[in-house]
CSV table of C-alpha atoms in Angstrom, one decimal:
chain,number,residue,atom,x,y,z
W,1,MET,CA,-64.8,-105.6,-52.8
W,2,ALA,CA,-65.1,-101.9,-53.6
W,3,GLU,CA,-65.4,-99.6,-50.7
W,4,THR,CA,-68.4,-97.4,-50.6
W,5,GLN,CA,-67.5,-93.8,-50.0
W,6,THR,CA,-69.9,-91.6,-48.2
W,7,PRO,CA,-70.3,-88.3,-49.9
W,8,ALA,CA,-68.8,-85.4,-47.9
W,9,ARG,CA,-71.2,-83.0,-46.5
W,10,PRO,CA,-70.9,-79.5,-47.8
W,11,ALA,CA,-69.5,-77.0,-45.3
W,12,PRO,CA,-72.1,-74.9,-43.6
W,13,PRO,CA,-72.3,-71.4,-44.9
W,14,ALA,CA,-70.6,-68.8,-42.9
W,15,ALA,CA,-72.7,-67.3,-40.2
W,16,ARG,CA,-74.0,-64.1,-41.2
W,17,SER,CA,-74.0,-61.3,-38.7
W,18,GLU,CA,-77.4,-60.3,-37.6
W,19,ARG,CA,-76.6,-56.6,-37.8
W,20,PRO,CA,-76.8,-55.0,-41.2
W,21,THR,CA,-73.7,-53.4,-42.4
W,22,ALA,CA,-73.7,-49.7,-41.7
W,23,PRO,CA,-73.6,-47.6,-44.9
W,24,ALA,CA,-70.5,-45.7,-45.6
W,25,ARG,CA,-70.5,-42.3,-44.0
W,26,ARG,CA,-70.7,-39.4,-46.4
W,27,ARG,CA,-68.2,-36.7,-46.0
W,28,ARG,CA,-69.8,-33.5,-45.0
W,29,PRO,CA,-69.3,-30.8,-47.6
W,30,PRO,CA,-67.1,-28.0,-46.3
W,31,ARG,CA,-69.1,-25.3,-44.7
W,32,ALA,CA,-69.7,-22.2,-46.8
W,33,THR,CA,-68.9,-20.0,-43.8
W,34,ALA,CA,-65.4,-21.6,-43.2
W,35,GLY,CA,-63.7,-19.1,-45.5
W,36,THR,CA,-65.7,-16.2,-44.1
W,37,ALA,CA,-64.7,-17.2,-40.6
W,38,ARG,CA,-61.0,-17.3,-41.5
W,39,LEU,CA,-61.3,-13.9,-43.2
W,40,ALA,CA,-63.1,-12.5,-40.2
W,41,ALA,CA,-60.4,-13.8,-37.8
W,42,LEU,CA,-57.7,-12.4,-40.1
W,43,LEU,CA,-59.3,-9.0,-40.1
W,44,VAL,CA,-59.9,-8.9,-36.4
W,45,SER,CA,-56.4,-10.1,-35.4
W,46,PRO,CA,-54.7,-6.6,-35.7
W,47,THR,CA,-57.4,-5.2,-33.4
W,48,LEU,CA,-56.9,-8.0,-30.9
W,49,LEU,CA,-53.1,-7.4,-31.1
W,50,VAL,CA,-53.5,-3.7,-30.4
W,51,LEU,CA,-55.9,-4.4,-27.5
W,52,GLY,CA,-53.4,-6.9,-26.1
W,53,VAL,CA,-50.6,-4.3,-26.2
W,54,VAL,CA,-52.7,-1.3,-25.0
W,55,VAL,CA,-55.0,-3.0,-22.5
W,56,LEU,CA,-53.8,-6.4,-21.5
W,57,TYR,CA,-50.1,-5.6,-21.0
W,58,PRO,CA,-50.7,-2.5,-18.8
W,59,THR,CA,-53.2,-4.3,-16.7
W,60,ILE,CA,-50.7,-7.1,-16.0
W,61,VAL,CA,-48.0,-4.5,-15.2
W,62,ALA,CA,-50.4,-2.6,-12.9
W,63,LEU,CA,-51.3,-5.8,-11.1
W,64,GLN,CA,-47.7,-6.7,-10.6
W,65,GLN,CA,-46.8,-3.1,-9.5
W,66,SER,CA,-49.7,-3.2,-6.9
W,67,LEU,CA,-47.8,-5.9,-5.0
W,68,TYR,CA,-44.9,-3.5,-4.2
W,69,GLY,CA,-44.8,-0.7,-1.7
W,70,THR,CA,-43.2,2.8,-1.6
W,71,ARG,CA,-39.5,3.3,-1.6
W,72,ARG,CA,-38.2,4.3,1.9
W,73,LEU,CA,-35.0,5.6,3.4
W,74,ASP,CA,-32.5,3.0,4.2
W,75,PRO,CA,-31.6,3.3,7.9
W,76,LYS,CA,-28.0,2.1,7.3
W,77,THR,CA,-27.1,4.4,4.5
W,78,GLY,CA,-29.6,7.2,4.9
W,79,PHE,CA,-30.4,7.1,1.2
W,80,VAL,CA,-33.6,6.1,-0.6
W,81,GLU,CA,-33.7,2.4,-1.4
W,82,ASP,CA,-32.9,1.4,-4.9
W,83,SER,CA,-35.9,-1.0,-5.3
W,84,GLU,CA,-39.4,-1.0,-4.0
W,85,PRO,CA,-40.2,-3.5,-1.2
W,86,PHE,CA,-42.5,-6.4,-1.9
W,87,VAL,CA,-45.6,-6.1,0.3
W,88,GLY,CA,-47.9,-8.6,-1.3
W,89,LEU,CA,-51.6,-7.7,-0.9
W,90,GLN,CA,-50.9,-5.0,1.7
W,91,ASN,CA,-51.9,-2.2,-0.6
W,92,PHE,CA,-55.3,-3.9,-1.1
W,93,ALA,CA,-55.8,-4.6,2.6
W,94,ALA,CA,-55.0,-1.0,3.5
W,95,ILE,CA,-58.4,0.1,2.2
W,96,PHE,CA,-60.0,-1.6,5.2
W,97,ASP,CA,-57.8,0.3,7.7
W,98,GLU,CA,-58.1,3.9,8.9
W,99,ALA,CA,-56.0,5.0,5.9
W,100,GLY,CA,-58.6,3.6,3.5
W,101,SER,CA,-61.2,6.4,4.3
W,102,ARG,CA,-59.9,8.4,1.3
W,103,PHE,CA,-60.4,5.4,-1.0
W,104,TRP,CA,-64.0,4.8,0.2
W,105,ASN,CA,-64.8,8.5,-0.2
W,106,ALA,CA,-63.5,8.4,-3.8
W,107,PHE,CA,-65.5,5.1,-4.3
W,108,TRP,CA,-68.8,6.6,-3.2
W,109,ASN,CA,-68.2,9.8,-5.1
W,110,THR,CA,-67.6,7.8,-8.2
W,111,THR,CA,-70.7,5.7,-7.7
W,112,PHE,CA,-72.9,8.8,-6.9
W,113,LEU,CA,-71.7,10.8,-9.8
W,114,THR,CA,-72.2,7.8,-12.2
W,115,VAL,CA,-75.7,7.0,-11.1
W,116,THR,CA,-76.9,10.6,-11.1
W,117,THR,CA,-75.3,11.6,-14.4
W,118,VAL,CA,-76.4,8.5,-16.3
W,119,LEU,CA,-79.9,8.8,-15.0
W,120,LEU,CA,-80.3,12.4,-16.0
W,121,GLU,CA,-78.5,11.9,-19.3
W,122,THR,CA,-80.9,9.0,-20.2
W,123,LEU,CA,-84.0,11.0,-19.5
W,124,ILE,CA,-82.7,14.1,-21.3
W,125,GLY,CA,-81.2,12.1,-24.1
W,126,VAL,CA,-84.5,10.3,-24.8
W,127,ALA,CA,-86.2,13.7,-24.9
W,128,MET,CA,-83.6,15.0,-27.3
W,129,ALA,CA,-84.0,12.0,-29.6
W,130,LEU,CA,-87.8,12.4,-29.7
W,131,ILE,CA,-87.3,16.1,-30.7
W,132,MET,CA,-84.7,15.3,-33.3
W,133,HIS,CA,-86.9,12.5,-34.7
W,134,ARG,CA,-89.9,14.7,-35.4
W,135,ALA,CA,-90.3,16.2,-38.9
W,136,PHE,CA,-90.4,20.0,-38.7
W,137,ARG,CA,-88.8,22.9,-40.5
W,138,GLY,CA,-85.2,23.6,-39.3
W,139,ARG,CA,-84.7,20.0,-37.9
W,140,ALA,CA,-81.2,19.8,-39.3
W,141,LEU,CA,-80.2,23.0,-37.4
W,142,VAL,CA,-81.7,21.7,-34.2
W,143,ARG,CA,-79.8,18.4,-34.5
W,144,ALA,CA,-76.6,20.2,-35.1
W,145,SER,CA,-77.1,22.5,-32.1
W,146,ILE,CA,-77.9,19.6,-29.9
W,147,LEU,CA,-74.8,17.6,-30.9
W,148,ILE,CA,-72.4,20.6,-30.4
W,149,PRO,CA,-71.8,20.0,-26.7
W,150,TRP,CA,-70.8,16.4,-27.3
W,151,ALA,CA,-68.3,17.4,-29.9
W,152,ILE,CA,-66.5,19.9,-27.6
W,153,PRO,CA,-63.4,18.4,-25.8
W,154,THR,CA,-63.9,17.6,-22.2
W,155,ALA,CA,-61.0,19.9,-21.1
W,156,VAL,CA,-62.7,22.8,-22.9
W,157,THR,CA,-66.0,21.9,-21.3
W,158,GLY,CA,-64.4,22.0,-17.9
W,159,LEU,CA,-62.9,25.5,-18.5
W,160,LEU,CA,-66.2,26.8,-19.9
W,161,TRP,CA,-68.2,25.7,-17.0
W,162,ARG,CA,-65.6,26.8,-14.5
W,163,TRP,CA,-66.1,30.3,-16.0
W,164,ILE,CA,-69.9,29.9,-15.7
W,165,PHE,CA,-69.6,28.7,-12.0
W,166,HIS,CA,-67.2,31.4,-11.0
W,167,SER,CA,-68.2,33.5,-8.0
W,168,ASP,CA,-69.0,36.4,-10.4
W,169,GLY,CA,-70.2,34.1,-13.2
W,170,ILE,CA,-73.4,33.6,-15.0
W,171,ALA,CA,-74.7,30.9,-12.6
W,172,ASN,CA,-74.7,33.1,-9.6
W,173,ALA,CA,-76.2,36.0,-11.7
W,174,LEU,CA,-79.1,33.7,-12.7
W,175,ILE,CA,-79.9,32.5,-9.2
W,176,GLY,CA,-79.3,35.8,-7.6
W,177,HIS,CA,-77.1,34.4,-4.8
W,178,GLN,CA,-73.4,33.9,-4.6
W,179,VAL,CA,-72.3,30.3,-4.3
W,180,LEU,CA,-68.7,29.2,-4.3
W,181,TRP,CA,-69.2,26.3,-6.7
W,182,THR,CA,-65.6,25.3,-7.1
W,183,THR,CA,-64.9,24.8,-3.4
W,184,GLU,CA,-65.7,21.9,-1.0
W,185,GLY,CA,-69.3,20.9,-0.5
W,186,PHE,CA,-72.3,19.4,-2.2
W,187,HIS,CA,-72.5,22.3,-4.6
W,188,ALA,CA,-69.3,21.1,-6.2
W,189,LYS,CA,-71.0,17.8,-7.0
W,190,VAL,CA,-73.9,19.7,-8.5
W,191,ALA,CA,-71.5,21.7,-10.7
W,192,VAL,CA,-69.8,18.5,-12.0
W,193,ILE,CA,-73.2,16.8,-12.6
W,194,VAL,CA,-74.6,19.8,-14.6
W,195,ALA,CA,-71.5,20.1,-16.7
W,196,ASP,CA,-71.3,16.3,-17.4
W,197,VAL,CA,-75.0,16.1,-18.3
W,198,TRP,CA,-74.7,19.1,-20.6
W,199,LYS,CA,-71.8,17.5,-22.5
W,200,THR,CA,-72.8,13.8,-22.8
W,201,ALA,CA,-76.7,13.8,-22.9
W,202,PRO,CA,-76.5,14.4,-26.7
W,203,PHE,CA,-74.5,11.1,-27.0
W,204,VAL,CA,-77.4,9.2,-25.5
W,205,GLY,CA,-79.8,11.1,-27.7
W,206,LEU,CA,-77.8,10.3,-30.8
W,207,LEU,CA,-77.9,6.5,-30.1
W,208,VAL,CA,-81.6,6.6,-29.2
W,209,LEU,CA,-82.3,8.6,-32.4
W,210,ALA,CA,-80.6,5.8,-34.4
W,211,GLY,CA,-83.0,3.3,-32.8
W,212,LEU,CA,-86.0,5.5,-33.5
W,213,GLN,CA,-85.3,5.8,-37.2
W,214,VAL,CA,-85.6,2.0,-37.8
W,215,ILE,CA,-89.1,1.9,-36.4
W,216,PRO,CA,-91.5,1.8,-39.4
W,217,ASP,CA,-94.2,4.5,-39.5
W,218,GLU,CA,-96.9,1.9,-40.3
W,219,VAL,CA,-96.7,0.7,-36.6
W,220,TYR,CA,-97.5,4.2,-35.3
W,221,GLU,CA,-100.2,4.6,-38.0
W,222,ALA,CA,-101.9,1.3,-37.0
W,223,ALA,CA,-101.8,2.3,-33.3
W,224,ARG,CA,-103.2,5.7,-34.1
W,225,ILE,CA,-106.1,4.1,-36.0
W,226,ASP,CA,-106.8,1.8,-33.0
W,227,GLY,CA,-107.1,4.9,-30.8
W,228,ALA,CA,-103.8,4.8,-28.9
W,229,GLY,CA,-102.8,8.1,-27.5
W,230,VAL,CA,-99.3,9.7,-27.4
W,231,LEU,CA,-98.4,8.2,-24.1
W,232,ARG,CA,-99.6,4.7,-25.0
W,233,ARG,CA,-97.7,4.8,-28.3
W,234,PHE,CA,-94.6,5.9,-26.4
W,235,ARG,CA,-95.0,3.2,-23.7
W,236,HIS,CA,-96.0,0.2,-25.8
W,237,ILE,CA,-94.3,0.9,-29.2
W,238,THR,CA,-91.4,3.4,-28.8
W,239,LEU,CA,-89.8,2.1,-25.6
W,240,PRO,CA,-89.9,-1.6,-26.4
W,241,LEU,CA,-88.5,-1.1,-29.9
W,242,VAL,CA,-85.8,1.4,-28.9
W,243,LYS,CA,-84.8,-0.5,-25.8
W,244,PRO,CA,-81.8,-2.3,-27.3
W,245,ALA,CA,-80.2,1.0,-28.5
W,246,LEU,CA,-81.1,2.6,-25.2
W,247,LEU,CA,-79.4,-0.2,-23.2
W,248,VAL,CA,-76.3,0.1,-25.2
W,249,ALA,CA,-76.2,3.9,-24.7
W,250,VAL,CA,-76.7,3.5,-20.9
W,251,LEU,CA,-73.9,0.8,-20.8
W,252,PHE,CA,-71.4,3.0,-22.7
W,253,ARG,CA,-72.2,6.0,-20.5
W,254,THR,CA,-72.0,4.0,-17.3
W,255,LEU,CA,-68.6,2.6,-18.2
W,256,ASP,CA,-67.4,6.1,-19.2
W,257,ALA,CA,-68.7,7.8,-16.1
W,258,LEU,CA,-67.0,5.3,-13.8
W,259,ARG,CA,-63.6,6.4,-15.0
W,260,MET,CA,-64.5,10.2,-14.7
W,261,PHE,CA,-61.3,12.2,-14.2
W,262,ASP,CA,-60.8,15.2,-16.5
W,263,LEU,CA,-64.0,17.1,-15.9
W,264,PRO,CA,-64.0,17.3,-12.1
W,265,TYR,CA,-60.2,17.7,-12.2
W,266,ILE,CA,-60.4,20.8,-14.4
W,267,LEU,CA,-63.7,22.2,-13.1
W,268,ILE,CA,-63.3,21.8,-9.4
W,269,GLY,CA,-59.6,20.9,-8.9
W,270,ALA,CA,-57.4,18.2,-7.5
W,271,GLN,CA,-57.6,16.8,-3.9
W,272,LYS,CA,-61.1,18.0,-3.4
W,273,THR,CA,-62.9,15.6,-1.1
W,274,SER,CA,-66.3,16.4,-2.5
W,275,VAL,CA,-65.6,15.3,-6.0
W,276,GLU,CA,-62.5,13.1,-5.9
W,277,THR,CA,-63.1,10.0,-7.9
W,278,LEU,CA,-61.1,6.7,-8.1
W,279,SER,CA,-59.3,7.9,-11.2
W,280,MET,CA,-58.3,11.1,-9.5
W,281,LEU,CA,-57.1,9.2,-6.4
W,282,ALA,CA,-54.9,6.9,-8.5
W,283,GLN,CA,-53.4,9.8,-10.4
W,284,ASP,CA,-52.7,11.7,-7.2
W,285,GLN,CA,-50.9,8.7,-5.7
W,286,ALA,CA,-48.9,8.2,-8.8
W,287,ALA,CA,-48.0,11.9,-8.9
W,288,ASN,CA,-46.6,11.6,-5.4
W,289,VAL,CA,-44.4,8.6,-6.4
W,290,ARG,CA,-46.6,6.0,-4.6
W,291,PHE,CA,-46.9,3.7,-7.5
W,292,GLY,CA,-47.9,0.7,-5.5
W,293,PRO,CA,-51.0,2.2,-3.9
W,294,ALA,CA,-51.8,3.9,-7.2
W,295,SER,CA,-51.7,0.6,-9.1
W,296,ALA,CA,-53.8,-1.1,-6.4
W,297,TYR,CA,-56.5,1.6,-6.8
W,298,ALA,CA,-56.3,1.3,-10.6
W,299,VAL,CA,-56.8,-2.5,-10.4
W,300,LEU,CA,-59.8,-2.1,-8.0
W,301,LEU,CA,-61.3,0.4,-10.4
W,302,PHE,CA,-60.8,-2.0,-13.3
W,303,VAL,CA,-62.5,-4.8,-11.3
W,304,TYR,CA,-65.4,-2.4,-10.4
W,305,VAL,CA,-65.9,-1.5,-14.1
W,306,PHE,CA,-65.6,-5.1,-15.2
W,307,LEU,CA,-68.3,-6.2,-12.7
W,308,ILE,CA,-70.6,-3.5,-13.8
W,309,ALA,CA,-70.2,-4.4,-17.4
W,310,LEU,CA,-70.7,-8.1,-16.6
W,311,ALA,CA,-73.9,-7.3,-14.7
W,312,PHE,CA,-75.2,-5.4,-17.7
W,313,VAL,CA,-74.4,-8.3,-20.0
W,314,ARG,CA,-75.9,-11.0,-17.7
W,315,LEU,CA,-79.0,-9.1,-16.6
W,316,LEU,CA,-79.8,-7.2,-19.8
W,317,GLY,CA,-78.1,-9.4,-22.4
W,318,ALA,CA,-81.3,-11.2,-23.4
W,319,ASP,CA,-83.0,-8.0,-24.1
W,320,ILE,CA,-80.1,-6.7,-26.1
W,321,VAL,CA,-79.9,-9.9,-28.2
W,322,GLY,CA,-83.6,-10.1,-28.7
W,323,ASP,CA,-85.9,-13.0,-29.5
W,324,ASP,CA,-84.0,-13.8,-32.8
W,325,GLY,CA,-80.9,-14.5,-30.8
W,326,LYS,CA,-82.8,-16.7,-28.4
W,327,SER,CA,-84.3,-18.7,-31.2
W,328,ALA,CA,-81.0,-19.1,-32.9
W,329,ARG,CA,-79.4,-20.4,-29.7
W,330,ARG,CA,-82.3,-22.8,-29.3
W,331,ARG,CA,-81.9,-24.1,-32.8
W,332,ARG,CA,-78.3,-24.8,-32.2
W,333,ARG,CA,-79.1,-26.8,-29.1
W,334,LEU,CA,-81.6,-29.1,-30.8
W,335,PRO,CA,-80.2,-32.5,-31.9
W,336,ARG,CA,-80.0,-33.1,-35.6
W,337,ARG,CA,-82.7,-35.5,-36.9
W,338,PRO,CA,-81.2,-38.4,-38.9
W,339,GLN,CA,-82.0,-38.6,-42.6
W,340,GLY,CA,-85.0,-40.7,-43.6
W,341,VAL,CA,-86.8,-40.2,-40.3
W,342,ALA,CA,-90.1,-38.5,-40.5
W,343,ALA,CA,-90.6,-35.5,-38.3
């Protein structure tokens, strides 16, 4: 009897995964700015190398030297020691002792001269820029005459004003009273401030003038038609539009004034308590073979200048960058919307 064979059931189809297969990722085309970035890095690398050799290496050496003291006499031999003793942070801690009074005097002199000179230079520089920006006959001659003091070397400026502030000089002849400007006292600070403002106010005026020249005349014409006066145009148009250039000028002048050395050194003299700055104090310590304290003062001055520059960038950086910089940063932070998704 023939056996009946039951037909075999077909195998169930393989279970399909519920998730659809993800499409193959497309390779992003190389950015058009990749080659430009490499070229920019290649062009900037020599400058960074020079800055590393000229700035970074001396800073590290000064920081290392500030940890050592002054060579002393060896009580056993009676000769000067061959190496400088390691004192750690003693040179920095000494500014809080009685011997640190000279440091704090130089610190306050530096701060006072910086604030006073930068404030006066900003006001006078803006006035110079407004004068140089106006169209009148002989404007080129006026611009050249205003920029001459800035082109004169600082050493020559110090000698020139030392002759003006001499006891029998022009300054005493104008005021009708004899003042010993180059001796100790507040008048020595006044002499340094006058000489520094005369020399560097044109620098501020030059940068502000560059900012004024990019303001279109149509803006002033529209404000003039609306009835805005001179003061309103200056307050609501000139100052806001020239503010980035003005802030850069103030930053450069502040950093330059904090390291003031040559002008008071030549005009008034060394070791004058009234005008001694941190740079002059560090130079005086190094000249007397006290390299440890001199390096410590130089490091403290570097930290002071760095903090001032950081405060400018943090507090005024948004104004310097402007709204375009803010919107660009905001666009970079936004997540990218996938393709095919409606906005």
